[in-house]
Amino acid sequence: MLEKYFTQLEASLKAKLEAKATARRKFVYEIARIGTRIFDDNWSIGWTTVFVPYEILTSMGVSGMFVEFFGAMLAGTGMSSKYLELSESKGFSTDSCSYHRTIIGAALDGLLPEPDVLIGASIPCNGGVKALKRIGEIFNKEVFILNIPIDITPKSVDYLTEQFEQMIEYIENETGRKLDYNKLKNSIRYNNEAREYLVELNKLCMNVPSPANSNDLKNFIMIVLLLGTKESVEVAKLYRDEFKSRIEHDLKGATEEKYRLMWIQNRIQFKTDILSILEEKYGAKIVIDELNHIWWDSMDESDPLRSLAKRIITHPLVGPAERRLEVITQLARDYKIDGAINPAHWGCRQSAGARVLFKDALQKIGIPLIHLDVDCVDERNYAQGQIMTRLEAFLEMLSTY
Amino acid sequence: MCSYTPLELIYAGGFLPYRIIGHSEPPQNADSYIHSNFCQFVKSTIDVAINGGYNFLEGVVFVNSCDAMRRLHDVWKRYVPTKFMHILDIPMGTLSLGKHYLKEEFNKLRIALENYASITINDQDIVNAIELLNESRLLYNQLNSLRTENPPKITATELMNLTSNFFKTDPKNWNEKTKGLLDKINTYPNVQTRSNNPRVLLSGSPLHEINFISFIEDIGLNVVYEDLCTGSKFFDLIINDSKDILGSLSEAYLNRTPCARMMKLKERADQIYKNAKKFKVDGIIHHSLKFCDTYLYDVPALKALLTEKGLNVLFIESDGGLGNINQIRTRIEAFSEIIKN
Ligand code: SF4
Ligand code: SF4
């Protein structure tokens, strides 16, 4: 069923892309191709959490897919409720993260193709590793756990690099596929190329008004699945070109902009038009998603594993919240935002626990923040009317701020 | 706070380890500092801290044990003025690399304590502390083994009181007192008549309310082992002397009976099974604190593993306090009936 879904999705996106090549279309198409790839016998399959280095997996012929992506995708197609109910009926708590509960339900229901490897990283959340463990049990497979050290020191980088080496061994043992070092080095080159464009396209969005519309970069974090490939370079370049051209052509194609907003963590994944309403009716636009920030430096092609280790260790979500707060504050300044929205996804301990700190950090630089308190994946209790009223009140407050 | 904190280093640095365990009352101000969907432990801890209840402490050592604890650390750091703060990163899973890393982490704590107090913690100080705390664990385990008998010679409430005192007393004094208690029980083995009630092992999220255990005992069950990081499991650790003392210390902590955050569910289930046999239990009560992902995510799989091993298990979830405890009374009573037969 899933295979059919992805194949059809890929075909229809391809047709659209051929009719008119936009950056967004190309991005979604490439992600859909990764969806189809998990049914391709030429690849091994790896279920992972979000921040594992796909460059290594891809260079080994393993098609990596993060579980949170699946939770999001199933919510987007309106199918998450079914799987949430299923996992709940098996005893999974309704208080835990619904991204995870959805994928566990889907795995229990036999929707997921069997993984060859399972790799979980200790960031952004422990729940992700737990969810992967439960999926591993369904398929009777061990999970490889990456412990991401919380201090940024050369020793931490060594430690994670050694873990990568063991991870490669684990993948080799499970799949019989060897790592092709040249491929990995190439992937670092692609990474650096894509990174340049990504930094540039983000800079373009600092322009007032921004060339990007609220949904142009929605869920752009999924680009991590493509990093290290030529497709990632193509996607990033297309976005850069598109934004550049919008700016050069008096922002033709960009919506009107009265308020510039930052979105914290993930978007709401099920179908809702709140952001379009905000944009069209009130001129309130998401100009930056926190998770779209490019935090890492250009990488060293001759030392791929250490470079990748450094990239993960320096992620703003690793360790104490301070780094994340610094990034959020910096983004608020760079993108000259008027306000910030934090969905405060129910069940996300790592993020909800910092909600007061987010507000506090932004308040210090005079930026108001609103917590929506929604569940981004579980639409069963979603009350759009209430959320809309609160957002309208928030915008009204911004207008007098 | 967390049972993976190497008390030996703190003691060797001339500090008294004091374990923060929160409380079971409804939190007053916690919601303004941390989300309401956090476990009672984190909520009550921040509650007390914000109100100055921990001001008597010189410092706090946190552990990167779960998402909730990480945020507790951050919120504490921002809102509670504290002289010394440190966060330990404890690896999870089974990779052998973790041992070396943890040793480094312990060394960082040692240096941080040294710098803070302008002292030197040498290996001998650590060895001395290890000896002292090994003795505490030995004493506890001697008392604990009195529970293998039927009826148990000591109640869970008595032992939980002892544990709770351990968390706030100088181990030297605690050891002396506990020795006295052991002598007393050995001399007068039948001071109190205990009943032949069904025997249960209590597992799950940390519990901070002794009365919670008394409550189970009052229902008519003998709790004979607490597979809790605030109960018997806490003392299930022995550190070997060696030339590489930090190495021994980190190895012992890393390999201690795993709690749910270590992601070693099978080992955890095996350990529960082993203790269930050793303490001849009739059933297991697994309690998860509400919002404690660490334990809640394990529930379905643990249920399957333990049932497979032929154990009777009751899974309950609550905030660990006494407020709504009557809601679980009927379930425990019904369970008690089942395991009686
Ligand atoms: S929303 Fe939070 S708990 Fe859920 S997957 Fe993301 S980081 Fe983890
Ligand atoms: S492990 Fe559970 S009880 Fe302990 S701090 Fe984390 S959420 Fe709370």
PDB file of N, CA, C and O in Angstrom, chain B residues 85-147:
ATOM      1  N   MET B  85      27.302  24.228  39.522  1.00  0.00           N
ATOM      2  CA  MET B  85      26.408  23.400  38.713  1.00  0.00           C
ATOM      3  C   MET B  85      27.220  22.601  37.720  1.00  0.00           C
ATOM      4  O   MET B  85      28.159  23.113  37.115  1.00  0.00           O
ATOM      5  N   HIS B  86      26.826  21.358  37.561  1.00  0.00           N
ATOM      6  CA  HIS B  86      27.562  20.517  36.625  1.00  0.00           C
ATOM      7  C   HIS B  86      26.589  19.528  36.000  1.00  0.00           C
ATOM      8  O   HIS B  86      25.680  19.053  36.666  1.00  0.00           O
ATOM      9  N   ILE B  87      26.787  19.239  34.719  1.00  0.00           N
ATOM     10  CA  ILE B  87      25.946  18.204  34.113  1.00  0.00           C
ATOM     11  C   ILE B  87      26.820  17.087  33.550  1.00  0.00           C
ATOM     12  O   ILE B  87      27.783  17.336  32.834  1.00  0.00           O
ATOM     13  N   LEU B  88      26.477  15.874  33.956  1.00  0.00           N
ATOM     14  CA  LEU B  88      27.214  14.693  33.517  1.00  0.00           C
ATOM     15  C   LEU B  88      26.500  14.079  32.332  1.00  0.00           C
ATOM     16  O   LEU B  88      25.274  13.971  32.330  1.00  0.00           O
ATOM     17  N   ASP B  89      27.283  13.656  31.364  1.00  0.00           N
ATOM     18  CA  ASP B  89      26.705  13.022  30.183  1.00  0.00           C
ATOM     19  C   ASP B  89      26.941  11.512  30.288  1.00  0.00           C
ATOM     20  O   ASP B  89      28.069  11.060  30.143  1.00  0.00           O
ATOM     21  N   ILE B  90      25.905  10.770  30.580  1.00  0.00           N
ATOM     22  CA  ILE B  90      26.064   9.322  30.743  1.00  0.00           C
ATOM     23  C   ILE B  90      25.611   8.619  29.466  1.00  0.00           C
ATOM     24  O   ILE B  90      24.464   8.804  29.050  1.00  0.00           O
ATOM     25  N   PRO B  91      26.498   7.861  28.834  1.00  0.00           N
ATOM     26  CA  PRO B  91      26.082   7.195  27.594  1.00  0.00           C
ATOM     27  C   PRO B  91      25.074   6.084  27.838  1.00  0.00           C
ATOM     28  O   PRO B  91      25.036   5.501  28.919  1.00  0.00           O
ATOM     29  N   MET B  92      24.258   5.819  26.833  1.00  0.00           N
ATOM     30  CA  MET B  92      23.306   4.715  26.970  1.00  0.00           C
ATOM     31  C   MET B  92      23.619   3.648  25.926  1.00  0.00           C
ATOM     32  O   MET B  92      24.466   3.857  25.061  1.00  0.00           O
ATOM     33  N   GLY B  93      22.931   2.534  26.005  1.00  0.00           N
ATOM     34  CA  GLY B  93      23.183   1.465  25.047  1.00  0.00           C
ATOM     35  C   GLY B  93      24.343   0.598  25.480  1.00  0.00           C
ATOM     36  O   GLY B  93      24.774   0.638  26.635  1.00  0.00           O
ATOM     37  N   THR B  94      24.874  -0.164  24.531  1.00  0.00           N
ATOM     38  CA  THR B  94      25.819  -1.204  24.922  1.00  0.00           C
ATOM     39  C   THR B  94      27.224  -1.022  24.367  1.00  0.00           C
ATOM     40  O   THR B  94      28.089  -1.845  24.611  1.00  0.00           O
ATOM     41  N   LEU B  95      27.485   0.040  23.623  1.00  0.00           N
ATOM     42  CA  LEU B  95      28.817   0.189  23.025  1.00  0.00           C
ATOM     43  C   LEU B  95      29.913   0.264  24.081  1.00  0.00           C
ATOM     44  O   LEU B  95      29.796   1.013  25.047  1.00  0.00           O
ATOM     45  N   SER B  96      30.977  -0.482  23.868  1.00  0.00           N
ATOM     46  CA  SER B  96      32.049  -0.506  24.860  1.00  0.00           C
ATOM     47  C   SER B  96      32.776   0.832  24.933  1.00  0.00           C
ATOM     48  O   SER B  96      33.424   1.155  25.916  1.00  0.00           O
ATOM     49  N   LEU B  97      32.665   1.637  23.870  1.00  0.00           N
ATOM     50  CA  LEU B  97      33.319   2.953  23.855  1.00  0.00           C
ATOM     51  C   LEU B  97      32.847   3.823  25.015  1.00  0.00           C
ATOM     52  O   LEU B  97      33.555   4.706  25.482  1.00  0.00           O
ATOM     53  N   GLY B  98      31.645   3.557  25.469  1.00  0.00           N
ATOM     54  CA  GLY B  98      31.042   4.379  26.512  1.00  0.00           C
ATOM     55  C   GLY B  98      31.855   4.391  27.794  1.00  0.00           C
ATOM     56  O   GLY B  98      31.849   5.377  28.529  1.00  0.00           O
ATOM     57  N   LYS B  99      32.564   3.306  28.041  1.00  0.00           N
ATOM     58  CA  LYS B  99      33.310   3.186  29.291  1.00  0.00           C
ATOM     59  C   LYS B  99      34.378   4.271  29.391  1.00  0.00           C
ATOM     60  O   LYS B  99      34.504   4.959  30.389  1.00  0.00           O
ATOM     61  N   HIS B 100      35.116   4.411  28.311  1.00  0.00           N
ATOM     62  CA  HIS B 100      36.183   5.396  28.291  1.00  0.00           C
ATOM     63  C   HIS B 100      35.602   6.811  28.381  1.00  0.00           C
ATOM     64  O   HIS B 100      36.109   7.670  29.093  1.00  0.00           O
ATOM     65  N   TYR B 101      34.521   6.984  27.666  1.00  0.00           N
ATOM     66  CA  TYR B 101      33.878   8.305  27.662  1.00  0.00           C
ATOM     67  C   TYR B 101      33.392   8.672  29.069  1.00  0.00           C
ATOM     68  O   TYR B 101      33.576   9.796  29.535  1.00  0.00           O
ATOM     69  N   LEU B 102      32.784   7.696  29.738  1.00  0.00           N
ATOM     70  CA  LEU B 102      32.257   7.990  31.066  1.00  0.00           C
ATOM     71  C   LEU B 102      33.398   8.309  32.037  1.00  0.00           C
ATOM     72  O   LEU B 102      33.271   9.180  32.897  1.00  0.00           O
ATOM     73  N   LYS B 103      34.501   7.632  31.861  1.00  0.00           N
ATOM     74  CA  LYS B 103      35.651   7.919  32.718  1.00  0.00           C
ATOM     75  C   LYS B 103      36.071   9.392  32.527  1.00  0.00           C
ATOM     76  O   LYS B 103      36.336  10.110  33.485  1.00  0.00           O
ATOM     77  N   GLU B 104      36.087   9.818  31.285  1.00  0.00           N
ATOM     78  CA  GLU B 104      36.402  11.227  30.991  1.00  0.00           C
ATOM     79  C   GLU B 104      35.396  12.162  31.663  1.00  0.00           C
ATOM     80  O   GLU B 104      35.746  13.198  32.210  1.00  0.00           O
ATOM     81  N   GLU B 105      34.138  11.766  31.583  1.00  0.00           N
ATOM     82  CA  GLU B 105      33.083  12.589  32.179  1.00  0.00           C
ATOM     83  C   GLU B 105      33.274  12.676  33.696  1.00  0.00           C
ATOM     84  O   GLU B 105      33.104  13.739  34.291  1.00  0.00           O
ATOM     85  N   PHE B 106      33.603  11.545  34.307  1.00  0.00           N
ATOM     86  CA  PHE B 106      33.838  11.548  35.751  1.00  0.00           C
ATOM     87  C   PHE B 106      35.052  12.413  36.077  1.00  0.00           C
ATOM     88  O   PHE B 106      35.076  13.140  37.062  1.00  0.00           O
ATOM     89  N   ASN B 107      36.046  12.331  35.224  1.00  0.00           N
ATOM     90  CA  ASN B 107      37.224  13.149  35.452  1.00  0.00           C
ATOM     91  C   ASN B 107      36.896  14.641  35.358  1.00  0.00           C
ATOM     92  O   ASN B 107      37.393  15.454  36.133  1.00  0.00           O
ATOM     93  N   LYS B 108      36.014  14.976  34.432  1.00  0.00           N
ATOM     94  CA  LYS B 108      35.598  16.384  34.299  1.00  0.00           C
ATOM     95  C   LYS B 108      34.905  16.849  35.577  1.00  0.00           C
ATOM     96  O   LYS B 108      35.100  17.986  36.023  1.00  0.00           O
ATOM     97  N   LEU B 109      34.089  15.962  36.142  1.00  0.00           N
ATOM     98  CA  LEU B 109      33.405  16.328  37.386  1.00  0.00           C
ATOM     99  C   LEU B 109      34.439  16.527  38.492  1.00  0.00           C
ATOM    100  O   LEU B 109      34.365  17.489  39.268  1.00  0.00           O
ATOM    101  N   ARG B 110      35.398  15.620  38.541  1.00  0.00           N
ATOM    102  CA  ARG B 110      36.443  15.738  39.555  1.00  0.00           C
ATOM    103  C   ARG B 110      37.149  17.101  39.421  1.00  0.00           C
ATOM    104  O   ARG B 110      37.297  17.830  40.400  1.00  0.00           O
ATOM    105  N   ILE B 111      37.528  17.434  38.204  1.00  0.00           N
ATOM    106  CA  ILE B 111      38.235  18.710  38.008  1.00  0.00           C
ATOM    107  C   ILE B 111      37.336  19.895  38.365  1.00  0.00           C
ATOM    108  O   ILE B 111      37.760  20.864  38.997  1.00  0.00           O
ATOM    109  N   ALA B 112      36.066  19.788  37.972  1.00  0.00           N
ATOM    110  CA  ALA B 112      35.142  20.893  38.264  1.00  0.00           C
ATOM    111  C   ALA B 112      35.019  21.093  39.771  1.00  0.00           C
ATOM    112  O   ALA B 112      35.019  22.239  40.267  1.00  0.00           O
ATOM    113  N   LEU B 113      34.945  19.996  40.515  1.00  0.00           N
ATOM    114  CA  LEU B 113      34.842  20.109  41.976  1.00  0.00           C
ATOM    115  C   LEU B 113      36.132  20.691  42.546  1.00  0.00           C
ATOM    116  O   LEU B 113      36.120  21.557  43.434  1.00  0.00           O
ATOM    117  N   GLU B 114      37.246  20.229  42.013  1.00  0.00           N
ATOM    118  CA  GLU B 114      38.541  20.727  42.484  1.00  0.00           C
ATOM    119  C   GLU B 114      38.648  22.231  42.257  1.00  0.00           C
ATOM    120  O   GLU B 114      39.034  22.989  43.139  1.00  0.00           O
ATOM    121  N   ASN B 115      38.285  22.642  41.064  1.00  0.00           N
ATOM    122  CA  ASN B 115      38.385  24.068  40.762  1.00  0.00           C
ATOM    123  C   ASN B 115      37.449  24.895  41.624  1.00  0.00           C
ATOM    124  O   ASN B 115      37.803  25.965  42.102  1.00  0.00           O
ATOM    125  N   TYR B 116      36.267  24.361  41.813  1.00  0.00           N
ATOM    126  CA  TYR B 116      35.281  25.113  42.587  1.00  0.00           C
ATOM    127  C   TYR B 116      35.761  25.317  44.022  1.00  0.00           C
ATOM    128  O   TYR B 116      35.684  26.423  44.558  1.00  0.00           O
ATOM    129  N   ALA B 117      36.269  24.234  44.639  1.00  0.00           N
ATOM    130  CA  ALA B 117      36.606  24.324  46.059  1.00  0.00           C
ATOM    131  C   ALA B 117      38.100  24.586  46.295  1.00  0.00           C
ATOM    132  O   ALA B 117      38.539  24.611  47.446  1.00  0.00           O
ATOM    133  N   SER B 118      38.833  24.807  45.225  1.00  0.00           N
ATOM    134  CA  SER B 118      40.298  24.959  45.307  1.00  0.00           C
ATOM    135  C   SER B 118      40.914  23.850  46.154  1.00  0.00           C
ATOM    136  O   SER B 118      41.572  24.112  47.163  1.00  0.00           O
ATOM    137  N   ILE B 119      40.663  22.636  45.747  1.00  0.00           N
ATOM    138  CA  ILE B 119      41.216  21.482  46.458  1.00  0.00           C
ATOM    139  C   ILE B 119      41.801  20.513  45.426  1.00  0.00           C
ATOM    140  O   ILE B 119      41.657  20.717  44.222  1.00  0.00           O
ATOM    141  N   THR B 120      42.450  19.494  45.924  1.00  0.00           N
ATOM    142  CA  THR B 120      42.877  18.417  45.030  1.00  0.00           C
ATOM    143  C   THR B 120      42.178  17.148  45.510  1.00  0.00           C
ATOM    144  O   THR B 120      42.177  16.858  46.703  1.00  0.00           O
ATOM    145  N   ILE B 121      41.575  16.454  44.579  1.00  0.00           N
ATOM    146  CA  ILE B 121      40.970  15.171  44.944  1.00  0.00           C
ATOM    147  C   ILE B 121      41.925  14.110  44.435  1.00  0.00           C
ATOM    148  O   ILE B 121      42.051  13.908  43.224  1.00  0.00           O
ATOM    149  N   ASN B 122      42.702  13.492  45.331  1.00  0.00           N
ATOM    150  CA  ASN B 122      43.604  12.472  44.805  1.00  0.00           C
ATOM    151  C   ASN B 122      42.972  11.091  44.852  1.00  0.00           C
ATOM    152  O   ASN B 122      41.899  10.891  45.430  1.00  0.00           O
ATOM    153  N   ASP B 123      43.660  10.161  44.214  1.00  0.00           N
ATOM    154  CA  ASP B 123      43.095   8.820  44.070  1.00  0.00           C
ATOM    155  C   ASP B 123      42.749   8.199  45.419  1.00  0.00           C
ATOM    156  O   ASP B 123      41.733   7.523  45.568  1.00  0.00           O
ATOM    157  N   GLN B 124      43.626   8.466  46.419  1.00  0.00           N
ATOM    158  CA  GLN B 124      43.374   7.853  47.726  1.00  0.00           C
ATOM    159  C   GLN B 124      42.046   8.354  48.309  1.00  0.00           C
ATOM    160  O   GLN B 124      41.302   7.584  48.919  1.00  0.00           O
ATOM    161  N   ASP B 125      41.760   9.648  48.113  1.00  0.00           N
ATOM    162  CA  ASP B 125      40.472  10.176  48.604  1.00  0.00           C
ATOM    163  C   ASP B 125      39.312   9.399  47.975  1.00  0.00           C
ATOM    164  O   ASP B 125      38.318   9.092  48.630  1.00  0.00           O
ATOM    165  N   ILE B 126      39.469   9.117  46.705  1.00  0.00           N
ATOM    166  CA  ILE B 126      38.393   8.405  46.004  1.00  0.00           C
ATOM    167  C   ILE B 126      38.285   6.974  46.529  1.00  0.00           C
ATOM    168  O   ILE B 126      37.185   6.480  46.795  1.00  0.00           O
ATOM    169  N   VAL B 127      39.454   6.349  46.726  1.00  0.00           N
ATOM    170  CA  VAL B 127      39.441   4.975  47.240  1.00  0.00           C
ATOM    171  C   VAL B 127      38.750   4.938  48.608  1.00  0.00           C
ATOM    172  O   VAL B 127      37.907   4.064  48.874  1.00  0.00           O
ATOM    173  N   ASN B 128      39.069   5.906  49.456  1.00  0.00           N
ATOM    174  CA  ASN B 128      38.435   5.948  50.774  1.00  0.00           C
ATOM    175  C   ASN B 128      36.916   6.080  50.665  1.00  0.00           C
ATOM    176  O   ASN B 128      36.168   5.407  51.369  1.00  0.00           O
ATOM    177  N   ALA B 129      36.513   6.965  49.774  1.00  0.00           N
ATOM    178  CA  ALA B 129      35.060   7.162  49.612  1.00  0.00           C
ATOM    179  C   ALA B 129      34.405   5.893  49.071  1.00  0.00           C
ATOM    180  O   ALA B 129      33.295   5.533  49.477  1.00  0.00           O
ATOM    181  N   ILE B 130      35.102   5.236  48.185  1.00  0.00           N
ATOM    182  CA  ILE B 130      34.551   3.988  47.627  1.00  0.00           C
ATOM    183  C   ILE B 130      34.357   2.968  48.747  1.00  0.00           C
ATOM    184  O   ILE B 130      33.303   2.325  48.846  1.00  0.00           O
ATOM    185  N   GLU B 131      35.360   2.868  49.602  1.00  0.00           N
ATOM    186  CA  GLU B 131      35.256   1.907  50.710  1.00  0.00           C
ATOM    187  C   GLU B 131      34.047   2.198  51.578  1.00  0.00           C
ATOM    188  O   GLU B 131      33.274   1.311  51.929  1.00  0.00           O
ATOM    189  N   LEU B 132      33.927   3.475  51.920  1.00  0.00           N
ATOM    190  CA  LEU B 132      32.827   3.869  52.794  1.00  0.00           C
ATOM    191  C   LEU B 132      31.471   3.548  52.161  1.00  0.00           C
ATOM    192  O   LEU B 132      30.579   2.976  52.784  1.00  0.00           O
ATOM    193  N   LEU B 133      31.334   3.922  50.893  1.00  0.00           N
ATOM    194  CA  LEU B 133      30.036   3.728  50.244  1.00  0.00           C
ATOM    195  C   LEU B 133      29.791   2.269  49.883  1.00  0.00           C
ATOM    196  O   LEU B 133      28.642   1.811  49.888  1.00  0.00           O
ATOM    197  N   ASN B 134      30.852   1.543  49.606  1.00  0.00           N
ATOM    198  CA  ASN B 134      30.670   0.098  49.411  1.00  0.00           C
ATOM    199  C   ASN B 134      30.115  -0.520  50.687  1.00  0.00           C
ATOM    200  O   ASN B 134      29.262  -1.414  50.642  1.00  0.00           O
ATOM    201  N   GLU B 135      30.600  -0.016  51.812  1.00  0.00           N
ATOM    202  CA  GLU B 135      30.113  -0.551  53.090  1.00  0.00           C
ATOM    203  C   GLU B 135      28.619  -0.259  53.255  1.00  0.00           C
ATOM    204  O   GLU B 135      27.840  -1.121  53.674  1.00  0.00           O
ATOM    205  N   SER B 136      28.229   0.963  52.884  1.00  0.00           N
ATOM    206  CA  SER B 136      26.801   1.301  52.976  1.00  0.00           C
ATOM    207  C   SER B 136      25.981   0.316  52.163  1.00  0.00           C
ATOM    208  O   SER B 136      24.938  -0.174  52.602  1.00  0.00           O
ATOM    209  N   ARG B 137      26.455   0.037  50.970  1.00  0.00           N
ATOM    210  CA  ARG B 137      25.686  -0.844  50.082  1.00  0.00           C
ATOM    211  C   ARG B 137      25.635  -2.254  50.642  1.00  0.00           C
ATOM    212  O   ARG B 137      24.609  -2.924  50.575  1.00  0.00           O
ATOM    213  N   LEU B 138      26.758  -2.663  51.206  1.00  0.00           N
ATOM    214  CA  LEU B 138      26.809  -3.997  51.799  1.00  0.00           C
ATOM    215  C   LEU B 138      25.811  -4.112  52.946  1.00  0.00           C
ATOM    216  O   LEU B 138      25.057  -5.086  53.058  1.00  0.00           O
ATOM    217  N   LEU B 139      25.802  -3.077  53.780  1.00  0.00           N
ATOM    218  CA  LEU B 139      24.897  -3.080  54.926  1.00  0.00           C
ATOM    219  C   LEU B 139      23.444  -3.123  54.464  1.00  0.00           C
ATOM    220  O   LEU B 139      22.624  -3.874  54.976  1.00  0.00           O
ATOM    221  N   TYR B 140      23.167  -2.286  53.492  1.00  0.00           N
ATOM    222  CA  TYR B 140      21.797  -2.269  52.981  1.00  0.00           C
ATOM    223  C   TYR B 140      21.421  -3.654  52.469  1.00  0.00           C
ATOM    224  O   TYR B 140      20.348  -4.181  52.774  1.00  0.00           O
ATOM    225  N   ASN B 141      22.326  -4.247  51.714  1.00  0.00           N
ATOM    226  CA  ASN B 141      22.003  -5.542  51.113  1.00  0.00           C
ATOM    227  C   ASN B 141      21.842  -6.640  52.159  1.00  0.00           C
ATOM    228  O   ASN B 141      21.072  -7.570  51.956  1.00  0.00           O
ATOM    229  N   GLN B 142      22.582  -6.509  53.258  1.00  0.00           N
ATOM    230  CA  GLN B 142      22.380  -7.482  54.340  1.00  0.00           C
ATOM    231  C   GLN B 142      20.962  -7.375  54.881  1.00  0.00           C
ATOM    232  O   GLN B 142      20.263  -8.371  55.077  1.00  0.00           O
ATOM    233  N   LEU B 143      20.544  -6.131  55.087  1.00  0.00           N
ATOM    234  CA  LEU B 143      19.181  -5.930  55.580  1.00  0.00           C
ATOM    235  C   LEU B 143      18.159  -6.403  54.550  1.00  0.00           C
ATOM    236  O   LEU B 143      17.158  -7.036  54.864  1.00  0.00           O
ATOM    237  N   ASN B 144      18.473  -6.062  53.317  1.00  0.00           N
ATOM    238  CA  ASN B 144      17.544  -6.378  52.242  1.00  0.00           C
ATOM    239  C   ASN B 144      17.350  -7.890  52.113  1.00  0.00           C
ATOM    240  O   ASN B 144      16.251  -8.357  51.819  1.00  0.00           O
ATOM    241  N   SER B 145      18.432  -8.631  52.367  1.00  0.00           N
ATOM    242  CA  SER B 145      18.317 -10.080  52.182  1.00  0.00           C
ATOM    243  C   SER B 145      17.388 -10.700  53.233  1.00  0.00           C
ATOM    244  O   SER B 145      16.922 -11.827  53.067  1.00  0.00           O
ATOM    245  N   LEU B 146      17.093  -9.940  54.290  1.00  0.00           N
ATOM    246  CA  LEU B 146      16.139 -10.453  55.278  1.00  0.00           C
ATOM    247  C   LEU B 146      14.742 -10.565  54.674  1.00  0.00           C
ATOM    248  O   LEU B 146      13.840 -11.163  55.238  1.00  0.00           O
ATOM    249  N   ARG B 147      14.612  -9.952  53.513  1.00  0.00           N
ATOM    250  CA  ARG B 147      13.294 -10.004  52.871  1.00  0.00           C
ATOM    251  C   ARG B 147      13.119 -11.259  52.029  1.00  0.00           C
ATOM    252  O   ARG B 147      12.044 -11.496  51.488  1.00  0.00           O
TER     253      ARG B 147
END
